[in-house]
PDB file of C-alpha atoms and ligand atoms in Angstrom:
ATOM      1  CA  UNK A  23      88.349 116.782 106.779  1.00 92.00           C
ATOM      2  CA  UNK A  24      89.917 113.360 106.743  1.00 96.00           C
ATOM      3  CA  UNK A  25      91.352 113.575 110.500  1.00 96.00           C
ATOM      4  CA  UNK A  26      88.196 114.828 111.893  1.00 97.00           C
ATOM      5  CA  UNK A  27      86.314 112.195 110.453  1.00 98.00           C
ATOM      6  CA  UNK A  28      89.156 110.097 112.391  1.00 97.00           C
ATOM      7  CA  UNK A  29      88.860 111.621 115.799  1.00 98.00           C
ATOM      8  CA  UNK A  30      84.759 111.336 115.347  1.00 98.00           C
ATOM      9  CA  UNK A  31      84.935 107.277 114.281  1.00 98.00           C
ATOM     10  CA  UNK A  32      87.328 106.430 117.577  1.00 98.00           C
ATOM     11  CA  UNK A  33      84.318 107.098 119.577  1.00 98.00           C
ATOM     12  CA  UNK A  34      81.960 105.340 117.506  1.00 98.00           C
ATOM     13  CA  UNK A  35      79.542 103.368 119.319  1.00 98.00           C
ATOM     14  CA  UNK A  36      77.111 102.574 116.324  1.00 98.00           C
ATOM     15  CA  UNK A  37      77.230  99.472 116.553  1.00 98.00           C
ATOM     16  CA  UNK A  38      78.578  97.242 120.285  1.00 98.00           C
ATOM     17  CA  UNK A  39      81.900  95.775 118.143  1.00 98.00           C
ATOM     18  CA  UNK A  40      83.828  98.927 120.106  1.00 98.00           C
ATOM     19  CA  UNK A  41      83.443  97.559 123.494  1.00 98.00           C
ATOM     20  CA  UNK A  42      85.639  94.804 123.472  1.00 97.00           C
ATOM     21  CA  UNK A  43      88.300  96.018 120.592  1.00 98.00           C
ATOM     22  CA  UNK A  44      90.920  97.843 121.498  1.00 98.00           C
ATOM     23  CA  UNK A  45      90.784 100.939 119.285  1.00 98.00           C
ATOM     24  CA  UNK A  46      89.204 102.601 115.847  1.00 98.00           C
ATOM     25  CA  UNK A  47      90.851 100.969 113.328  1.00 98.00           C
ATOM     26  CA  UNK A  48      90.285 103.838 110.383  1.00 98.00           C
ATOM     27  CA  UNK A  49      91.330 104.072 107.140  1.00 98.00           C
ATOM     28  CA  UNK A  50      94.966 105.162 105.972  1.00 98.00           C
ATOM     29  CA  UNK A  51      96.521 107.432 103.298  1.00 98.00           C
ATOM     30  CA  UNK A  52      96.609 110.382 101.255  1.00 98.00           C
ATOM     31  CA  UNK A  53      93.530 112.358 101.383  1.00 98.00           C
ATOM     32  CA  UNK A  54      93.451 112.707  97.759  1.00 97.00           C
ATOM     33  CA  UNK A  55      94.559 109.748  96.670  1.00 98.00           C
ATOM     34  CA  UNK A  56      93.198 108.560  93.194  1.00 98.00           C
ATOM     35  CA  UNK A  57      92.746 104.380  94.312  1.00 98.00           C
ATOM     36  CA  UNK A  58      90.965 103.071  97.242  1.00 98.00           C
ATOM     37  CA  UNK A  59      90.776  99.709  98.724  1.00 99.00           C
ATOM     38  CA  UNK A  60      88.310  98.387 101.111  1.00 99.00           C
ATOM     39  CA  UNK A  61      89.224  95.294 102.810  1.00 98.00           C
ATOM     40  CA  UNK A  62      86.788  93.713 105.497  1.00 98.00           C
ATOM     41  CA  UNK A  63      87.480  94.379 108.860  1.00 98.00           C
ATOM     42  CA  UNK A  64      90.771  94.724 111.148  1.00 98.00           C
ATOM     43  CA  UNK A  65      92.673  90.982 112.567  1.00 98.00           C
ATOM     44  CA  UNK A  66      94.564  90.996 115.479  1.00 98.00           C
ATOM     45  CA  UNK A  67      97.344  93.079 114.454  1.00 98.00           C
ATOM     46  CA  UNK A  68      95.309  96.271 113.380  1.00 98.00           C
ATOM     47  CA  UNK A  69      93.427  96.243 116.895  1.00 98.00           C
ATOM     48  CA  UNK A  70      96.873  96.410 118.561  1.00 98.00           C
ATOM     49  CA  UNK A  71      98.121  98.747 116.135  1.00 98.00           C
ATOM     50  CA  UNK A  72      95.417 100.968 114.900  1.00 98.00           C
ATOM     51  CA  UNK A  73      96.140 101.035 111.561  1.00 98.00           C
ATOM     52  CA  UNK A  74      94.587  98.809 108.286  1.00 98.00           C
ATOM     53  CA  UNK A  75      96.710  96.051 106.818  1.00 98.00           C
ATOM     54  CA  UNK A  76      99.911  95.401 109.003  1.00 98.00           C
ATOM     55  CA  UNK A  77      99.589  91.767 109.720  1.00 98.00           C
ATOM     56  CA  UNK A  78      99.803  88.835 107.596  1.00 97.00           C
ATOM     57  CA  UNK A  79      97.172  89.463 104.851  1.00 98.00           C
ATOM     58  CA  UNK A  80      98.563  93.169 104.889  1.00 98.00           C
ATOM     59  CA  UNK A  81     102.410  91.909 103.990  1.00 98.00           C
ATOM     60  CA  UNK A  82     100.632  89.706 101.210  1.00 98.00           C
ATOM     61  CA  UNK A  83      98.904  92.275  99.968  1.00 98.00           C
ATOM     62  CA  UNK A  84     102.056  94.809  99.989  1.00 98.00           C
ATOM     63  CA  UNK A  85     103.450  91.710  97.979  1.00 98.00           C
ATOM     64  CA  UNK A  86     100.918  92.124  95.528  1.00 98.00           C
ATOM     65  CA  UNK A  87     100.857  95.815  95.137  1.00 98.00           C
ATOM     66  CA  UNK A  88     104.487  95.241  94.613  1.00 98.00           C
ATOM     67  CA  UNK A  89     104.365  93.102  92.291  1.00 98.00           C
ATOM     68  CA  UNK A  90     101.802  95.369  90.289  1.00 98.00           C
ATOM     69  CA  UNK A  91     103.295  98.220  90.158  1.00 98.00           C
ATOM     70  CA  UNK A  92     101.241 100.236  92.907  1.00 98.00           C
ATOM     71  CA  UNK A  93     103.055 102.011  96.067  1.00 98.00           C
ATOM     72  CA  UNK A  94     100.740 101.297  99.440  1.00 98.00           C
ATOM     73  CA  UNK A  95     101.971 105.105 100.195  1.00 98.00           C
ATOM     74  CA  UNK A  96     100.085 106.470  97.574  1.00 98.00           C
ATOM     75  CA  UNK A  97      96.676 104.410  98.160  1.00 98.00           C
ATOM     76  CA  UNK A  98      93.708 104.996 100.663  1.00 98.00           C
ATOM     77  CA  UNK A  99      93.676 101.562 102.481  1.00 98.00           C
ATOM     78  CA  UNK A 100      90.333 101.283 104.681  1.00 98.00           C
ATOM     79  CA  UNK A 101      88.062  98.363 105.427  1.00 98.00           C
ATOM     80  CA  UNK A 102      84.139  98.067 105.347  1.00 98.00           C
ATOM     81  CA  UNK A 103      83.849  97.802 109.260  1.00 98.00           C
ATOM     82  CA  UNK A 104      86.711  99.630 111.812  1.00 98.00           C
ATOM     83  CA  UNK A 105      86.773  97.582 114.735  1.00 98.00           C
ATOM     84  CA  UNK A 106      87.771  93.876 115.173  1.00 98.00           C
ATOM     85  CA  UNK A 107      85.494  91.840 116.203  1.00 98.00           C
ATOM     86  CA  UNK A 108      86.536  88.470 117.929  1.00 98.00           C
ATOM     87  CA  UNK A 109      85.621  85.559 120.168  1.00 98.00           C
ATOM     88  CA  UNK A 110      87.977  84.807 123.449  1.00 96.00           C
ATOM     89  CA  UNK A 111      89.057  81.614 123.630  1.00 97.00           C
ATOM     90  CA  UNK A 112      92.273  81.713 126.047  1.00 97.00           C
ATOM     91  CA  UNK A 113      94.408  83.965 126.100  1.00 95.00           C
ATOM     92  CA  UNK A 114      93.638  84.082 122.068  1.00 97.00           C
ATOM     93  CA  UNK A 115      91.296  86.230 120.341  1.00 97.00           C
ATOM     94  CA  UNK A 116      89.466  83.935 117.297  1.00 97.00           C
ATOM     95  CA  UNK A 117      88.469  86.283 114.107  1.00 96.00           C
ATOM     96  CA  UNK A 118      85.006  86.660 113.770  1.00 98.00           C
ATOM     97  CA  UNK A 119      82.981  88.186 110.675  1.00 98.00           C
ATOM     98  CA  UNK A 120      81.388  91.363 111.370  1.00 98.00           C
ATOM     99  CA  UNK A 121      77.333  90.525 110.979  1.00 98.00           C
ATOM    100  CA  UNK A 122      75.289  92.593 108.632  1.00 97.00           C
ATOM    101  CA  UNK A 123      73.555  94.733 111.027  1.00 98.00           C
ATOM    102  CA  UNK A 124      77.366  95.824 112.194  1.00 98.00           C
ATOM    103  CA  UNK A 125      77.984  96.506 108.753  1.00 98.00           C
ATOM    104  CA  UNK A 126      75.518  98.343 108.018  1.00 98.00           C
ATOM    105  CA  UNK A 127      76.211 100.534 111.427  1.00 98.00           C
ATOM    106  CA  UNK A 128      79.661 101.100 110.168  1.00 98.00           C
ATOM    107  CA  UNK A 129      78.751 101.823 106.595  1.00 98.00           C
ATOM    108  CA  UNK A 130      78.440 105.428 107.319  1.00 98.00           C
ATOM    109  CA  UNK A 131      82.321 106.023 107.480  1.00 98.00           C
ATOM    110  CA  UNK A 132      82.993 104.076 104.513  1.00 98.00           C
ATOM    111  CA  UNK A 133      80.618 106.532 102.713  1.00 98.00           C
ATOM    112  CA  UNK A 134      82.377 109.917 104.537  1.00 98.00           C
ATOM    113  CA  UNK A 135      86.121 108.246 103.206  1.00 98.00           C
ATOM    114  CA  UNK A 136      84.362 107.949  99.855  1.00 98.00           C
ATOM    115  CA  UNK A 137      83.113 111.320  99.612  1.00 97.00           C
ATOM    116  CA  UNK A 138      86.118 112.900 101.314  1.00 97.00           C
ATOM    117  CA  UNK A 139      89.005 111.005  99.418  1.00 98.00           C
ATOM    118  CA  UNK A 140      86.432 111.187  95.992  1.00 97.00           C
ATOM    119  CA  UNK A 141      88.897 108.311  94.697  1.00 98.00           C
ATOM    120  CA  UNK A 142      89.060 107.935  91.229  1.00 98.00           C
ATOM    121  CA  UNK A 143      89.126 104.127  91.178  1.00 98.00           C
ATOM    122  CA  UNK A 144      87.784 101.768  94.048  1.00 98.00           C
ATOM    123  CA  UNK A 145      88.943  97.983  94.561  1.00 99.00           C
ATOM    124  CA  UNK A 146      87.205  95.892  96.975  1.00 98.00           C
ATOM    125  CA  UNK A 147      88.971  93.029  98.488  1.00 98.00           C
ATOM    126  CA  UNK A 148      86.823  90.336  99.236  1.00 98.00           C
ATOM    127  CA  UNK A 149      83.519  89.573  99.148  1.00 98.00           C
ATOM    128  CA  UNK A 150      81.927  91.479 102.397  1.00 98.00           C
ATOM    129  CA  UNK A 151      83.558  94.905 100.568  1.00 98.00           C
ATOM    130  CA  UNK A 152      82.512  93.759  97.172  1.00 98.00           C
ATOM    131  CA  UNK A 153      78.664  93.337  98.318  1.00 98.00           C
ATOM    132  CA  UNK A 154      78.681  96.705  99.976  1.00 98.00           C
ATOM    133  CA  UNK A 155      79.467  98.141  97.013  1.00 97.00           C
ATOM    134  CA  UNK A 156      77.788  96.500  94.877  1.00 97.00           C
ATOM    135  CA  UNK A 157      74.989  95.102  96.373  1.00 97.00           C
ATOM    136  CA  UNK A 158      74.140  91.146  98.017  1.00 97.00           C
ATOM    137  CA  UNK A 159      73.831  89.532  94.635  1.00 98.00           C
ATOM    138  CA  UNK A 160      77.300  90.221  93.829  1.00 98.00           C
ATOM    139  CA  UNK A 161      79.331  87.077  93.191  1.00 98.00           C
ATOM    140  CA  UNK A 162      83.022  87.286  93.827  1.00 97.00           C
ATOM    141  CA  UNK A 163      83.953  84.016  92.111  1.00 96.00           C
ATOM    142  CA  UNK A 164      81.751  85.318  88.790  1.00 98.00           C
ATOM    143  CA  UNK A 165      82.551  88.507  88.384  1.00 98.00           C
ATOM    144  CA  UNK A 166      85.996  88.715  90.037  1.00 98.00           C
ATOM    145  CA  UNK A 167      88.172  91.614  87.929  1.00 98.00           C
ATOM    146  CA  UNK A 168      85.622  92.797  86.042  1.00 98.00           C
ATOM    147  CA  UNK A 169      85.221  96.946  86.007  1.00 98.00           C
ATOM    148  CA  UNK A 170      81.797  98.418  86.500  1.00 96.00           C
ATOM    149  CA  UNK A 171      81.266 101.931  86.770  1.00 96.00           C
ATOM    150  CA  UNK A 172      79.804 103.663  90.228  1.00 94.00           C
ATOM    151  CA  UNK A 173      78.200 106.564  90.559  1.00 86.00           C
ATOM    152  CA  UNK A 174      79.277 109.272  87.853  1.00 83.00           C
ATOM    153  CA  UNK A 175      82.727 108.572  87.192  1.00 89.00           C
ATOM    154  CA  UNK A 176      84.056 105.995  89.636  1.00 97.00           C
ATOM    155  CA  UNK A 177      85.599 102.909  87.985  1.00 98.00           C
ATOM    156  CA  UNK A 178      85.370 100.027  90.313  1.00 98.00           C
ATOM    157  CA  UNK A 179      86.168  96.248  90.623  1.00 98.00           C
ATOM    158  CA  UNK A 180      86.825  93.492  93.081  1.00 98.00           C
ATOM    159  CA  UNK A 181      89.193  90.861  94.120  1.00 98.00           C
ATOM    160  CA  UNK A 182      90.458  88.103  96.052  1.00 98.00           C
ATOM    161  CA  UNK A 183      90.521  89.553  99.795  1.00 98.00           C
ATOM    162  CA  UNK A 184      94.351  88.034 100.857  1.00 98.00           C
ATOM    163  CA  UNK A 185      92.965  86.677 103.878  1.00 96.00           C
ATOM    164  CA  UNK A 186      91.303  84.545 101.801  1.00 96.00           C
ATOM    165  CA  UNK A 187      94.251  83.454  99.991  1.00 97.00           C
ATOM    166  CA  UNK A 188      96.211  82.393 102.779  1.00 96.00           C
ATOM    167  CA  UNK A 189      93.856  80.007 103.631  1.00 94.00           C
ATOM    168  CA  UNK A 190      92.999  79.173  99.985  1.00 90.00           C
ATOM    169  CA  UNK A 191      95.003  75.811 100.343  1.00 86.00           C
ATOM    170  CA  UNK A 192      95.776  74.007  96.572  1.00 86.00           C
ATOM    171  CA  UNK A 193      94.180  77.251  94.824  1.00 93.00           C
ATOM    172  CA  UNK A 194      96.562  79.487  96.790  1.00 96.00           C
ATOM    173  CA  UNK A 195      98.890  80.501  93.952  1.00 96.00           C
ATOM    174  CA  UNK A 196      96.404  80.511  91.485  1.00 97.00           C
ATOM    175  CA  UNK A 197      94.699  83.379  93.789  1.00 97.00           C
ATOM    176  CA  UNK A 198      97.369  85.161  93.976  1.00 98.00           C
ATOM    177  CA  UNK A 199      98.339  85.710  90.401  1.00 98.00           C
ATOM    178  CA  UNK A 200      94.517  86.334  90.076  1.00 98.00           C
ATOM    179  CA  UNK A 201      94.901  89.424  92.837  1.00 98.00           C
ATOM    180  CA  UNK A 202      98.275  90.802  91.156  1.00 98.00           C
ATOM    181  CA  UNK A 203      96.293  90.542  87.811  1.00 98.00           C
ATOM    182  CA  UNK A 204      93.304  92.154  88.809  1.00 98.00           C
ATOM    183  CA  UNK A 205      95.388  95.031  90.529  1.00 98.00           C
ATOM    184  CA  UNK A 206      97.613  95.575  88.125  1.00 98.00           C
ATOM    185  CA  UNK A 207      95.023  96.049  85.771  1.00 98.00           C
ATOM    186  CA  UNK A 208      94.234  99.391  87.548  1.00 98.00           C
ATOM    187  CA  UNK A 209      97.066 100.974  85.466  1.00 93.00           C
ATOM    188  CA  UNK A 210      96.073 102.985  82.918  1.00 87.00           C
ATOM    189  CA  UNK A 211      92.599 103.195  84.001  1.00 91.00           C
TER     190      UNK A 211
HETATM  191  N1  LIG B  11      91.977  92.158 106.752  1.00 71.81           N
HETATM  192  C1  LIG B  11      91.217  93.218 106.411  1.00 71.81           C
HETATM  193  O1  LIG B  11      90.203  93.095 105.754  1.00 71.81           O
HETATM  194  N2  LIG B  11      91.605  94.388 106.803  1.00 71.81           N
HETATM  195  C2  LIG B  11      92.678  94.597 107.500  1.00 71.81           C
HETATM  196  O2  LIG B  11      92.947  95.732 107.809  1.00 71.81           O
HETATM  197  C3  LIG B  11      93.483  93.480 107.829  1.00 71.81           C
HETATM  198  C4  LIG B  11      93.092  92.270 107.457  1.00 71.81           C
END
């Protein structure tokens, strides 16, 4: 079940990105929810909190569900690697992209939230999400929005990760409407 794959991933030492986090940050939602998205790893605010999406790039993206028609309550929200990772500079913790080998370690729980949850449609947000998925030839600027079909009857697509919107400068907006677009384009799939 869901919540003992949970309580198994917050002692997770697969890869060494658990030392210095402060917690498992695991995915969220209805265990039989029909949509999943997989965002890239946890910020700041979901190591404190221990739960996906609450800081900025999780209000824009509640913006954009919003905006499309989609209720966060009803979604799995997870991300392709459950611990922050993070360089100390201060008293402030600097973002740092998970590597591929901690991926790769952490790909195992992305696969037991797939085959628990057995979503119906997938959306990967950003491109780190997009290549697991997909594979390392995917091209998020290419073939941003476009469907493909995984496995038997999983319909599946990617799109601008929001983290990478807020820091999109000029092309900003045009992201944006891009994201609500490509998410609202879920309905009636
Ligand atoms: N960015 C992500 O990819 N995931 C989160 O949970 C928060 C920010």
């Amino acid at each position: 079940a869901l919540v003992t794959l949970r309580r198994k991933a917050k002692d997770c030492r697969a890869c060494p990105l658990w030392k210095p986090a402060t917690q498992t940050v695991f995915g969220d939602g209805p265990a039989d929810a029909a949509i999943m998205l997989i965002g890239e790893q946890p910020g700041l605010h979901e190591d404190m909190q221990g739960e996906p999406f609450v800081g900025p790039a999780g209000r824009m993206l509640d913006r954009a569900l919003q905006e499309a028609g989609l209720e966060r309550e009803a979604l799995y929200l997870t991300n392709t690697v459950k611990h922050f990772k993070y360089a100390q500079r201060g008293t402030a913790k600097l973002h740092k992209r998970a590597n591929s080998a901690e991926q790769a370690a952490c790909r195992m729980w992305l696969a037991a939230e797939l085959a628990r949850v057995q979503p119906r449609i997938v959306v990967a947000l950003g491109a780190m999400a997009a290549q697991t998925l997909f594979g390392n030839a995917f091209r998020l600027t290419r073939e941003r929005g476009e469907w493909r079909v995984l496995g038997e009857c999983v319909q599946a697509m990617a799109t601008w990760h929001p983290s990478a919107i807020l820091r999109g400068r000029e092309r900003k907006d045009a992201m944006y409407r891009q994201l609500v677009a490509d998410l609202r384009s879920i309905k009636g799939r």
